[in-house]
CSV table of C-alpha atoms in Angstrom, one decimal:
chain,number,residue,atom,x,y,z
A,1413,ALA,CA,2.8,-4.9,-10.4
A,1414,LEU,CA,-0.3,-6.8,-9.2
A,1415,PHE,CA,-1.7,-3.7,-7.5
A,1416,HIS,CA,-1.4,-1.7,-10.7
A,1417,LEU,CA,-3.0,-4.5,-12.7
A,1418,GLY,CA,-6.0,-4.3,-10.5
A,1419,ARG,CA,-5.3,-7.7,-9.0
A,1420,PHE,CA,-5.7,-6.7,-5.5
A,1421,GLN,CA,-6.3,-10.1,-3.9
A,1422,GLU,CA,-3.4,-11.6,-5.6
A,1423,SER,CA,-1.3,-8.6,-4.5
A,1424,LEU,CA,-2.2,-9.3,-0.9
A,1425,ASP,CA,-1.6,-13.0,-1.2
A,1426,ALA,CA,1.9,-12.3,-2.6
A,1427,LEU,CA,2.6,-9.8,0.2
A,1428,LYS,CA,1.6,-12.4,2.9
A,1429,ASN,CA,4.5,-14.5,1.8
A,1430,ILE,CA,7.1,-11.9,3.0
A,1431,ARG,CA,8.2,-12.9,6.5
A,1432,ALA,CA,9.6,-9.5,7.6
A,1433,PRO,CA,7.6,-6.9,5.6
A,1434,ARG,CA,9.2,-3.5,5.3
A,1435,VAL,CA,7.4,-0.1,5.0
A,1436,ARG,CA,7.1,-0.7,1.3
A,1437,GLU,CA,5.2,-3.9,1.6
A,1438,HIS,CA,2.9,-2.5,4.3
A,1439,ALA,CA,2.2,0.5,2.0
A,1440,PHE,CA,1.3,-1.8,-0.9
A,1441,ARG,CA,-0.9,-3.8,1.4
A,1442,VAL,CA,-2.8,-0.7,2.3
A,1443,ALA,CA,-3.3,0.2,-1.4
A,1444,ALA,CA,-4.4,-3.3,-2.3
A,1445,SER,CA,-6.7,-3.5,0.6
A,1446,HIS,CA,-8.2,-0.1,-0.5
A,1447,GLY,CA,-8.7,-1.6,-3.9
A,1448,LEU,CA,-10.8,-4.5,-2.4
A,1449,GLY,CA,-12.9,-2.1,-0.5
A,1450,ASP,CA,-13.1,-4.2,2.7
A,1451,PRO,CA,-13.2,-1.7,5.6
A,1452,ASP,CA,-11.8,-4.1,8.2
A,1453,LEU,CA,-8.9,-5.1,6.0
A,1454,ILE,CA,-8.2,-1.5,5.2
A,1455,ARG,CA,-8.1,-0.6,9.0
A,1456,GLN,CA,-5.8,-3.6,9.8
A,1457,SER,CA,-3.5,-2.6,6.9
A,1458,VAL,CA,-3.3,1.0,7.9
A,1459,GLN,CA,-2.6,0.1,11.5
A,1460,ALA,CA,0.2,-2.1,10.4
A,1461,LEU,CA,1.7,0.6,8.4
A,1462,ARG,CA,1.3,3.0,11.3
A,1463,ASP,CA,3.0,0.5,13.6
A,1464,ALA,CA,5.8,0.1,11.1
A,1465,LYS,CA,6.3,3.8,10.3
A,1466,PRO,CA,4.3,6.2,12.5
A,1467,ARG,CA,5.3,9.2,10.5
A,1468,PHE,CA,4.7,7.7,7.1
A,1469,ALA,CA,4.3,10.3,4.4
A,1470,THR,CA,2.6,9.2,1.2
A,1471,GLU,CA,4.2,11.8,-1.0
A,1472,ARG,CA,7.7,11.1,0.1
A,1473,PHE,CA,7.2,7.3,-0.2
A,1474,VAL,CA,5.7,7.4,-3.7
A,1475,SER,CA,8.2,10.0,-5.0
A,1476,ALA,CA,11.0,7.6,-4.2
A,1477,LEU,CA,9.6,4.7,-6.2
A,1478,PRO,CA,11.0,4.2,-9.7
A,1479,TYR,CA,7.8,4.8,-11.7
A,1480,ASP,CA,7.9,5.7,-15.4
A,1481,ALA,CA,4.3,6.7,-15.6
A,1482,ASP,CA,2.9,9.5,-13.5
A,1483,ALA,CA,-0.5,7.8,-13.6
A,1484,ASP,CA,0.9,4.8,-11.8
A,1485,ARG,CA,2.5,7.1,-9.2
A,1486,GLN,CA,-0.8,9.0,-8.8
A,1487,ALA,CA,-2.8,5.7,-8.6
A,1488,LEU,CA,-0.7,4.5,-5.6
A,1489,SER,CA,-0.8,7.9,-4.0
A,1490,ASP,CA,-4.6,8.2,-4.2
A,1491,ALA,CA,-5.1,4.7,-2.9
A,1492,LEU,CA,-2.9,5.3,0.1
A,1493,ASN,CA,-4.4,8.6,0.9
A,1494,ASP,CA,-8.0,7.4,0.5
A,1495,ALA,CA,-7.3,4.3,2.7
A,1496,ARG,CA,-5.5,6.3,5.4
A,1497,GLY,CA,-8.4,8.7,5.5
A,1498,SER,CA,-10.9,5.9,6.0
């Protein structure tokens, strides 16, 4: 929710509290890092996601999330794709 509210730093702070992050948490860390625009943080987040799931597929991941609004789904997809292309 924090990511979609544009509260990227708060999103990252909340994700840091998760002791054993899953792919979902790594993906949201990538998206929030992209929102902050910090290239080093983006690279670190993308690498952590790649380490957790080498064959991560944005479309498959995002389509499995329970979004009501297509705009929210698209915003996450765009952030993940843009960050992973950085």
